[in-house]
Short mmCIF file of C-alpha atoms in Angstrom, two decimals:
data_model
loop_
_atom_site.label_atom_id
_atom_site.label_comp_id
_atom_site.label_asym_id
_atom_site.label_seq_id
_atom_site.Cartn_x
_atom_site.Cartn_y
_atom_site.Cartn_z
CA MET A 1267 -15.41 -22.43 5.98
CA ARG A 1268 -14.13 -24.83 8.67
CA ASP A 1269 -11.78 -26.60 6.23
CA LEU A 1270 -10.03 -23.59 4.68
CA TYR A 1271 -6.77 -24.84 6.18
CA ASN A 1272 -7.49 -28.56 6.39
CA GLY A 1273 -9.18 -28.25 9.76
CA ALA A 1274 -6.32 -26.31 11.41
CA GLN A 1275 -7.49 -25.14 14.82
CA SER A 1276 -4.37 -24.18 16.77
CA PRO A 1277 -1.79 -21.50 15.87
CA GLN A 1278 0.77 -24.26 15.29
CA GLN A 1279 -1.52 -26.09 12.87
CA LEU A 1280 -2.39 -22.86 11.08
CA LEU A 1281 1.28 -21.95 10.69
CA ALA A 1282 2.06 -25.38 9.25
CA ALA A 1283 -0.83 -25.04 6.79
CA LEU A 1284 0.37 -21.60 5.65
CA LEU A 1285 3.86 -22.97 5.02
CA GLU A 1286 2.59 -25.93 3.04
CA PRO A 1287 2.85 -25.45 -0.75
CA GLN A 1288 -0.53 -25.39 -2.49
CA ALA A 1289 -1.02 -27.65 -5.49
CA PRO A 1290 -3.35 -26.27 -8.19
CA SER A 1291 -6.02 -28.76 -7.15
CA GLU A 1292 -5.81 -27.59 -3.53
CA ARG A 1293 -6.02 -23.94 -4.57
CA LEU A 1294 -9.05 -24.72 -6.73
CA ALA A 1295 -10.74 -26.53 -3.83
CA ARG A 1296 -10.11 -23.55 -1.53
CA LEU A 1297 -11.31 -21.14 -4.18
CA ASN A 1298 -14.54 -23.07 -4.68
CA ALA A 1299 -15.08 -23.22 -0.91
CA SER A 1300 -14.64 -19.45 -0.68
CA VAL A 1301 -16.97 -18.78 -3.63
CA ALA A 1302 -19.59 -21.11 -2.16
CA HIS A 1303 -19.32 -19.34 1.21
CA ALA A 1304 -19.77 -15.94 -0.48
CA ALA A 1305 -22.78 -17.15 -2.49
CA ALA A 1306 -24.47 -18.62 0.58
CA ALA A 1307 -23.67 -16.10 3.31
CA SER A 1308 -22.95 -12.66 1.82
CA PRO A 1309 -26.07 -10.54 1.12
CA PHE A 1310 -24.24 -8.90 -1.79
CA TYR A 1311 -23.07 -12.13 -3.44
CA ARG A 1312 -26.40 -13.86 -2.89
CA ARG A 1313 -27.64 -11.52 -5.63
CA TRP A 1314 -24.99 -12.85 -8.05
CA PRO A 1315 -26.73 -15.66 -9.99
CA THR A 1316 -23.54 -16.55 -11.89
CA LEU A 1317 -21.52 -17.76 -8.88
CA ARG A 1318 -20.87 -21.49 -9.23
CA ALA A 1319 -18.22 -24.14 -8.66
CA LEU A 1320 -15.29 -23.72 -11.04
CA ASP A 1321 -13.57 -26.47 -13.03
CA SER A 1322 -10.23 -24.64 -13.15
CA LEU A 1323 -8.51 -21.56 -11.77
CA GLU A 1324 -8.70 -20.01 -15.23
CA ASP A 1325 -12.51 -20.24 -15.15
CA LEU A 1326 -12.50 -17.51 -12.51
CA ALA A 1327 -12.39 -15.02 -15.40
CA SER A 1328 -15.96 -16.04 -16.30
CA PHE A 1329 -17.29 -14.22 -13.21
CA GLY A 1330 -17.99 -10.52 -13.13
CA PHE A 1331 -16.10 -8.03 -10.98
CA THR A 1332 -16.67 -6.63 -7.52
CA ARG A 1333 -15.88 -2.92 -7.52
CA LYS A 1334 -15.18 -0.28 -4.90
CA GLU A 1335 -18.51 1.30 -5.83
CA ASP A 1336 -20.22 -1.94 -4.79
CA LEU A 1337 -18.59 -1.86 -1.36
CA ARG A 1338 -19.57 1.76 -0.88
CA ALA A 1339 -23.15 1.10 -1.97
CA GLU A 1340 -23.38 -1.85 0.44
CA TYR A 1341 -21.89 0.06 3.40
CA PRO A 1342 -21.74 -0.99 6.13
CA TYR A 1343 -22.96 -4.61 6.32
CA GLY A 1344 -23.86 -5.70 2.78
CA LEU A 1345 -20.76 -7.88 2.39
CA LEU A 1346 -20.75 -9.31 5.91
CA ALA A 1347 -20.85 -13.10 5.62
CA VAL A 1348 -20.95 -14.12 9.29
CA ALA A 1349 -23.14 -13.26 12.25
CA PRO A 1350 -22.04 -9.95 13.83
CA GLU A 1351 -21.25 -11.68 17.12
CA ASN A 1352 -18.53 -13.69 15.33
CA LEU A 1353 -16.57 -10.59 14.36
CA THR A 1354 -13.26 -9.76 16.02
CA ARG A 1355 -12.41 -6.48 14.27
CA TYR A 1356 -13.99 -3.80 12.12
CA ALA A 1357 -12.20 -1.19 10.01
CA GLU A 1358 -13.03 1.52 7.51
CA SER A 1359 -11.10 3.09 4.68
CA THR A 1360 -10.18 6.75 4.96
CA GLY A 1361 -12.49 7.66 2.10
CA THR A 1362 -9.75 9.74 0.42
CA THR A 1363 -10.74 8.53 -3.06
CA GLY A 1364 -14.47 9.03 -2.55
CA GLY A 1365 -16.82 7.17 -0.23
CA VAL A 1366 -16.05 4.80 2.63
CA ASN A 1367 -15.42 1.04 2.49
CA ALA A 1368 -16.04 -1.23 5.46
CA GLY A 1369 -13.89 -4.19 6.45
CA PHE A 1370 -14.65 -7.09 8.79
CA VAL A 1371 -12.60 -9.98 10.20
CA THR A 1372 -13.25 -12.98 12.38
CA ALA A 1373 -10.66 -14.22 14.86
CA ARG A 1374 -9.51 -16.74 12.28
CA ASP A 1375 -9.23 -14.12 9.53
CA TRP A 1376 -7.20 -11.96 11.88
CA LYS A 1377 -4.83 -14.71 13.00
CA THR A 1378 -4.34 -15.98 9.46
CA ASN A 1379 -3.29 -12.51 8.31
CA ASN A 1380 -1.07 -12.01 11.39
CA PHE A 1381 0.77 -15.26 10.72
CA CYS A 1382 1.23 -14.53 7.01
CA VAL A 1383 2.76 -11.15 7.85
CA ALA A 1384 4.89 -12.64 10.62
CA LEU A 1385 6.26 -15.26 8.23
CA ALA A 1386 7.40 -12.49 5.89
CA TRP A 1387 8.66 -10.05 8.54
CA ALA A 1388 10.65 -12.78 10.28
CA GLY A 1389 13.16 -12.30 7.49
CA LEU A 1390 13.48 -8.58 8.34
CA LEU A 1391 13.39 -8.32 12.15
CA VAL A 1392 15.38 -9.83 15.01
CA ARG A 1393 14.50 -9.95 18.71
CA GLU A 1394 16.82 -7.03 19.51
CA ASP A 1395 14.89 -4.68 17.23
CA ILE A 1396 12.85 -1.74 18.52
CA VAL A 1397 10.06 -0.84 16.10
CA ALA A 1398 8.28 2.53 15.92
CA VAL A 1399 4.87 1.94 14.32
CA ALA A 1400 3.86 5.31 12.84
CA VAL A 1401 0.77 4.20 10.90
CA PRO A 1402 -2.98 4.55 11.58
CA TYR A 1403 -4.60 2.77 14.51
CA GLU A 1404 -8.02 4.45 14.41
CA LEU A 1405 -10.63 2.44 12.47
CA SER A 1406 -7.74 0.58 10.86
CA TYR A 1407 -6.19 -2.87 10.92
CA VAL A 1408 -2.66 -1.96 10.04
CA GLY A 1409 -1.28 -0.58 13.32
CA ALA A 1410 -2.76 -3.38 15.41
CA ASP A 1411 -1.64 -5.96 12.83
CA ILE A 1412 1.99 -4.83 13.01
CA ASP A 1413 1.78 -4.81 16.82
CA ARG A 1414 0.64 -8.46 16.83
CA VAL A 1415 3.33 -9.43 14.36
CA ALA A 1416 6.00 -7.79 16.52
CA GLU A 1417 4.66 -9.69 19.54
CA LEU A 1418 4.84 -12.98 17.63
CA LEU A 1419 8.45 -12.20 16.69
CA GLY A 1420 9.41 -11.05 20.19
CA VAL A 1421 10.21 -7.49 19.09
CA SER A 1422 9.73 -4.28 21.13
CA VAL A 1423 7.15 -1.76 19.86
CA LEU A 1424 6.61 1.97 20.18
CA ALA A 1425 2.98 2.41 19.06
CA VAL A 1426 3.24 5.96 17.75
CA GLY A 1427 0.29 6.19 15.36
CA THR A 1428 -0.09 8.95 12.82
CA ASN A 1429 0.19 12.66 13.49
CA ASN A 1430 -1.73 13.47 16.69
CA LYS A 1431 -1.60 15.75 19.72
CA LEU A 1432 0.18 13.19 21.89
CA CYS A 1433 2.86 12.40 19.35
CA PRO A 1434 3.36 15.05 16.66
CA TRP A 1435 6.15 14.58 14.16
CA THR A 1436 8.68 16.46 16.26
CA ARG A 1437 8.12 14.09 19.18
CA LEU A 1438 8.36 11.07 16.88
CA LEU A 1439 11.76 12.28 15.70
CA GLY A 1440 12.83 12.68 19.33
CA LEU A 1441 11.62 9.17 20.19
CA LEU A 1442 13.56 7.68 17.30
CA ARG A 1443 16.67 9.22 18.79
CA SER A 1444 16.12 8.71 22.54
CA HIS A 1445 14.86 5.13 22.31
CA LYS A 1446 17.38 3.99 19.70
CA VAL A 1447 14.64 2.76 17.38
CA THR A 1448 16.03 0.36 14.78
CA THR A 1449 12.97 -0.02 12.52
CA LEU A 1450 10.52 2.67 11.43
CA VAL A 1451 7.13 1.71 9.97
CA CYS A 1452 5.49 4.62 8.14
CA ALA A 1453 4.24 6.03 4.85
CA PRO A 1454 6.97 6.96 2.32
CA ILE A 1455 6.10 10.66 2.49
CA ARG A 1456 6.49 10.60 6.27
CA ALA A 1457 9.99 9.13 5.92
CA LEU A 1458 10.86 11.97 3.54
CA ARG A 1459 9.35 14.63 5.82
CA LEU A 1460 11.14 13.27 8.90
CA ALA A 1461 14.42 13.41 6.99
CA ALA A 1462 13.79 17.07 6.16
CA MET A 1463 12.85 17.78 9.79
CA ALA A 1464 16.03 16.10 11.02
CA ALA A 1465 18.09 18.29 8.70
CA GLU A 1466 16.29 21.39 10.05
CA GLN A 1467 17.25 20.36 13.60
CA GLY A 1468 20.85 19.49 12.77
CA ILE A 1469 20.27 15.76 13.32
CA ASP A 1470 22.42 13.41 11.27
CA LEU A 1471 20.17 10.44 10.49
CA ARG A 1472 23.09 8.04 10.10
CA ARG A 1473 25.17 9.23 13.06
CA ASP A 1474 22.54 10.27 15.60
CA LEU A 1475 19.82 7.66 15.01
CA ALA A 1476 19.84 3.87 15.08
CA VAL A 1477 17.22 3.40 12.35
CA ARG A 1478 18.61 0.83 9.93
CA ARG A 1479 15.37 -0.37 8.40
CA ILE A 1480 12.19 1.37 7.18
CA VAL A 1481 9.03 -0.48 6.18
CA CYS A 1482 6.80 1.73 4.05
CA MET A 1483 3.06 1.31 3.65
CA GLY A 1484 -0.05 3.34 2.91
CA GLU A 1485 1.24 4.85 -0.35
CA ALA A 1486 2.88 3.69 -3.55
CA LEU A 1487 6.64 3.25 -3.36
CA SER A 1488 8.38 3.48 -6.71
CA PRO A 1489 11.91 2.06 -7.05
CA ALA A 1490 13.25 5.63 -7.37
CA ARG A 1491 11.44 6.74 -4.19
CA LYS A 1492 12.68 3.66 -2.34
CA ALA A 1493 16.26 4.45 -3.38
CA CYS A 1494 15.84 8.11 -2.36
CA ILE A 1495 14.70 7.18 1.16
CA GLU A 1496 17.55 4.70 1.48
CA ARG A 1497 20.07 7.40 0.54
CA LEU A 1498 18.65 9.92 3.02
CA TRP A 1499 18.45 7.53 5.96
CA GLY A 1500 21.29 5.14 5.27
CA ALA A 1501 18.75 2.37 5.92
CA SER A 1502 17.24 -0.48 3.94
CA VAL A 1503 13.69 0.25 2.76
CA HIS A 1504 10.97 -2.37 2.33
CA ASN A 1505 7.41 -2.12 1.11
CA HIS A 1506 4.23 -3.63 2.56
CA TYR A 1507 0.94 -3.35 0.66
CA GLY A 1508 -2.56 -3.84 2.01
CA MET A 1509 -6.10 -2.50 1.99
CA THR A 1510 -9.03 -2.23 4.38
CA GLU A 1511 -11.08 -4.75 2.40
CA ALA A 1512 -8.48 -7.53 2.50
CA MET A 1513 -5.77 -6.65 5.07
CA SER A 1514 -2.22 -7.50 3.89
CA VAL A 1515 -2.09 -8.20 0.16
CA ALA A 1516 1.66 -8.17 -0.62
CA LEU A 1517 4.53 -8.70 1.78
CA PRO A 1518 8.22 -7.70 1.91
CA CYS A 1519 11.18 -10.03 1.68
CA PRO A 1520 14.83 -9.59 2.77
CA GLN A 1521 15.79 -8.87 -0.85
CA GLY A 1522 13.72 -5.67 -0.84
CA GLN A 1523 11.04 -7.20 -3.05
CA LEU A 1524 7.25 -7.24 -2.56
CA HIS A 1525 5.52 -10.62 -2.92
CA LEU A 1526 1.79 -11.20 -3.38
CA ALA A 1527 0.21 -13.16 -0.50
CA GLU A 1528 -0.82 -16.12 -2.62
CA GLN A 1529 -1.56 -18.19 0.50
CA ARG A 1530 -4.69 -16.08 1.00
CA PHE A 1531 -5.71 -14.90 -2.48
CA VAL A 1532 -5.99 -15.78 -6.13
CA PHE A 1533 -4.68 -12.81 -8.10
CA GLU A 1534 -5.30 -11.59 -11.61
CA VAL A 1535 -3.93 -8.57 -13.46
CA ILE A 1536 -6.27 -6.94 -15.96
CA ASP A 1537 -6.14 -4.16 -18.50
CA PRO A 1538 -7.76 -1.27 -16.60
CA ASP A 1539 -9.63 -0.12 -19.71
CA SER A 1540 -10.79 -3.34 -21.38
CA ALA A 1541 -10.80 -5.52 -18.21
CA ALA A 1542 -9.10 -8.29 -20.21
CA VAL A 1543 -6.94 -10.64 -18.15
CA LEU A 1544 -3.25 -10.04 -18.86
CA ALA A 1545 -0.43 -12.58 -19.05
CA PRO A 1546 1.92 -13.16 -16.09
CA GLY A 1547 4.57 -10.47 -15.87
CA SER A 1548 2.28 -7.71 -17.15
CA THR A 1549 1.47 -4.25 -15.80
CA GLY A 1550 -2.18 -3.61 -15.03
CA GLU A 1551 -4.88 -3.36 -12.38
CA LEU A 1552 -4.68 -5.87 -9.54
CA VAL A 1553 -7.76 -8.06 -9.04
CA LEU A 1554 -8.05 -10.38 -6.05
CA THR A 1555 -10.30 -13.20 -4.91
CA THR A 1556 -10.08 -14.36 -1.32
CA LEU A 1557 -9.20 -17.92 -0.36
CA ALA A 1558 -9.38 -17.56 3.39
CA GLN A 1559 -11.74 -14.80 4.54
CA GLU A 1560 -14.74 -15.84 6.60
CA ALA A 1561 -16.18 -12.44 7.48
CA MET A 1562 -15.82 -10.71 4.11
CA PRO A 1563 -15.14 -12.99 1.13
CA LEU A 1564 -14.42 -11.13 -2.10
CA VAL A 1565 -14.81 -12.39 -5.66
CA ARG A 1566 -12.72 -10.72 -8.38
CA TYR A 1567 -12.36 -7.47 -6.48
CA ARG A 1568 -10.94 -4.68 -8.63
CA SER A 1569 -8.48 -2.98 -6.29
CA GLY A 1570 -8.11 0.18 -8.37
CA ASP A 1571 -4.34 -0.18 -7.94
CA LEU A 1572 -1.85 -0.41 -10.77
CA VAL A 1573 0.94 -2.96 -10.34
CA LYS A 1574 3.87 -4.20 -12.36
CA THR A 1575 4.30 -7.94 -11.91
CA ASP A 1576 7.39 -10.14 -12.07
CA THR A 1577 7.14 -13.94 -12.03
CA SER A 1578 10.89 -14.63 -12.22
CA PRO A 1579 12.51 -16.39 -9.22
CA CYS A 1580 13.47 -14.21 -6.26
CA ALA A 1581 16.75 -14.75 -4.41
CA CYS A 1582 14.81 -14.94 -1.12
CA GLY A 1583 13.26 -18.26 -2.20
CA ASN A 1584 9.63 -17.09 -2.01
CA PRO A 1585 7.92 -18.49 -5.15
CA HIS A 1586 5.05 -15.97 -5.08
CA THR A 1587 4.77 -13.30 -7.78
CA ARG A 1588 6.59 -10.04 -7.11
CA ILE A 1589 5.00 -6.67 -7.76
CA VAL A 1590 5.85 -3.00 -7.83
CA HIS A 1591 2.85 -1.04 -6.59
CA LEU A 1592 2.70 1.96 -8.92
CA GLY A 1593 -0.32 3.67 -7.35
CA ARG A 1594 -3.95 4.21 -8.28
CA VAL A 1595 -5.22 3.42 -11.77
CA GLN A 1596 -6.93 6.81 -11.78
CA ASP A 1597 -3.48 8.41 -11.78
CA LEU A 1598 -2.70 7.20 -15.29
CA ILE A 1599 -2.31 10.31 -17.43
CA GLY A 1600 -1.15 11.31 -20.89
CA ALA A 1601 -2.44 10.94 -24.42
CA PRO A 1602 -4.01 7.55 -25.33
CA ALA A 1603 -1.00 6.65 -27.43
CA ARG A 1604 1.42 7.44 -24.57
CA ARG A 1605 -0.20 6.82 -21.18
CA PHE A 1606 1.99 6.69 -18.12
CA HIS A 1607 1.57 6.67 -14.38
CA ILE A 1608 2.56 9.71 -12.36
CA SER A 1609 4.85 7.56 -10.19
CA GLU A 1610 7.01 6.99 -13.27
CA LEU A 1611 8.05 10.66 -13.04
CA ASP A 1612 9.90 9.84 -9.79
CA ASP A 1613 12.83 8.62 -11.89
CA ILE A 1614 13.33 12.14 -13.23
CA LEU A 1615 12.17 14.28 -10.30
CA LEU A 1616 14.03 12.44 -7.54
CA ALA A 1617 17.28 12.56 -9.51
CA GLU A 1618 17.11 16.39 -9.65
CA PRO A 1619 19.20 18.05 -6.88
CA GLY A 1620 17.57 21.42 -7.53
CA ILE A 1621 14.25 20.45 -5.90
CA GLU A 1622 13.14 18.80 -2.65
CA PRO A 1623 11.78 15.23 -2.91
CA ILE A 1624 8.15 16.01 -2.00
CA TYR A 1625 5.88 17.29 -4.76
CA SER A 1626 2.40 17.03 -6.24
CA VAL A 1627 1.68 15.81 -9.77
CA GLN A 1628 -1.48 16.69 -11.69
CA GLY A 1629 -2.41 15.96 -15.26
CA ASP A 1630 -4.78 14.84 -17.96
CA THR A 1631 -4.47 13.79 -21.60
CA SER A 1632 -2.91 17.05 -22.77
CA HIS A 1633 -0.69 18.50 -20.02
CA VAL A 1634 1.02 17.93 -16.67
CA ALA A 1635 1.44 20.36 -13.76
CA ILE A 1636 3.88 19.67 -10.91
CA HIS A 1637 3.93 21.68 -7.68
CA LEU A 1638 7.38 21.44 -6.12
CA ILE A 1639 9.80 23.08 -3.69
CA PRO A 1640 13.01 24.52 -5.15
CA ALA A 1641 16.05 23.47 -3.12
CA GLY A 1642 17.66 26.18 -1.01
CA GLY A 1643 20.57 27.98 -2.63
CA GLY A 1644 19.74 26.57 -6.04
CA HIS A 1645 19.32 28.28 -9.38
CA TRP A 1646 15.61 27.86 -9.98
CA HIS A 1647 15.47 29.12 -13.58
CA GLU A 1648 18.18 26.69 -14.66
CA THR A 1649 16.55 23.87 -12.71
CA ARG A 1650 13.16 24.62 -14.26
CA ALA A 1651 14.55 24.61 -17.80
CA ARG A 1652 16.45 21.37 -17.24
CA LEU A 1653 13.55 19.57 -15.57
CA THR A 1654 10.93 20.79 -18.03
CA ALA A 1655 12.96 19.54 -20.97
CA ALA A 1656 13.52 16.12 -19.40
CA LEU A 1657 9.90 15.72 -18.35
CA GLU A 1658 8.47 16.81 -21.69
CA ARG A 1659 10.71 14.32 -23.48
CA TYR A 1660 9.28 11.58 -21.28
CA CYS A 1661 5.64 12.70 -21.17
CA ALA A 1662 5.38 13.86 -24.80
CA ILE A 1663 2.93 16.57 -23.64
CA PRO A 1664 3.49 20.07 -22.17
CA VAL A 1665 4.71 20.19 -18.55
CA GLU A 1666 4.32 23.12 -16.17
CA LEU A 1667 6.49 23.39 -13.02
CA VAL A 1668 4.95 25.47 -10.23
CA PRO A 1669 7.25 26.48 -7.34
CA ILE A 1670 5.60 26.57 -3.90
CA ASP A 1671 6.65 27.97 -0.53
CA ARG A 1672 8.54 25.41 1.54
CA GLN A 1673 7.21 26.34 4.98
CA GLU A 1674 3.60 26.58 3.84
CA TRP A 1675 3.79 23.24 2.08
CA TYR A 1676 5.43 21.41 4.99
CA GLN A 1677 2.98 22.90 7.48
CA ARG A 1678 0.11 21.56 5.42
CA ILE A 1679 1.75 18.12 5.43
CA ASP A 1680 2.51 18.26 9.17
CA ASN A 1681 -1.11 19.04 10.01
CA ARG A 1682 -2.53 16.06 8.11
CA SER A 1683 -2.86 12.62 9.69
CA LYS A 1684 -2.50 11.12 6.22
CA PRO A 1685 -0.02 13.49 4.61
CA GLY A 1686 -0.11 11.85 1.19
CA THR A 1687 -3.60 13.25 0.72
CA VAL A 1688 -2.62 16.91 1.12
CA PRO A 1689 -3.95 18.82 -1.89
CA ALA A 1690 -1.68 21.17 -3.78
CA PRO A 1691 -2.61 24.82 -4.28
CA ALA A 1692 -5.29 25.25 -6.93
CA SER A 1693 -4.05 25.05 -10.50
CA PRO A 1694 -5.99 25.72 -13.71
CA LEU A 1695 -4.49 22.53 -15.12
CA SER A 1696 -5.72 20.38 -12.22
CA THR A 1697 -7.74 17.31 -13.19
CA LYS A 1698 -6.06 14.59 -11.15
CA GLU A 1699 -3.67 14.81 -8.30
CA THR A 1700 -1.62 12.79 -5.87
CA MET A 1701 1.02 13.73 -3.36
CA GLN A 1702 4.41 12.20 -4.06
#
């Protein structure tokens, strides 16, 4: 793996290599080097007899898939492709979707990811910024990654972490105010909850805080949710998408778009049911193959995430494919003839003034149930009738709206380190669920 970046050894050489456009032949050479490394060094991939040198990037589709179930079955060291003493960092997934995935990085893996993120975030941050990093640090890459990126860019950091005894949400809100934080890094639901908390305390987010930029990660961010957070905070909102198995996968740009990190991966989008490779610009499950991971190479890894891709030019000048991360594939619901993702309902729900913007969606092939908080002073019966009609027109199946107590719901969110995983109250219609 010494020649992944043409022998780059110093940070300056690595940065130059990351900025250099990759011709198809160069990408193919890097892909074949990564596949050969996996086949030779990874205990899991050594059992794949089909791994071979490819004649073209399109031939990648001839390989099978690596699945989350494989990573869980091989936990913890089955995909480790270097000697343990060569590792720099270890991380684990939260296990919120069943089982735990391990992640490993060498110093080179770590620095490569740091530089890729720094290249993207350099278009968002300036040296005068103060960044509150309210994302996980425990058994995670993301908090430490953003810290390193801020250091590379010369930016000040408040390492807040997720909800904990030292810095509960109320203290975070106070820190945003007292330290004149300009950039908040957090999950979308945390940005929404902090806005509600500020309103409870009589804090005007635009007048009393200096936050002018929010970078969201850890959960799907639909265009409607992004616009909602921007309205509440009076700040620009950007998305950053990654995973324990591969670190940063898609990066924000100044235009508010999310670009795949094609310096480090070959990406495919497949039909989640048939596994057929889809054409550029399609919506489907994201599949990735690493180009530059020493510790944990991955071959055609099915992410389980649904994305909508866009290959048209972006005004920022980044030629890499843009995506909208819709959420987990398992959150596709509806009848076979009219399947949709629960994040699509944001367009209707977040435009409704009669409810608060945090809710839980459940559903299957025949019905949808939504737990939500009626807005104070509203007319719930009118709101329910209006929303039900709009949602049933879109879903083409029955929709049930279930009002829930505001204080109980927010307390449950406040007491979770990863609030997007808070389950709704039990419902007889419940088959799938995600917090929105």
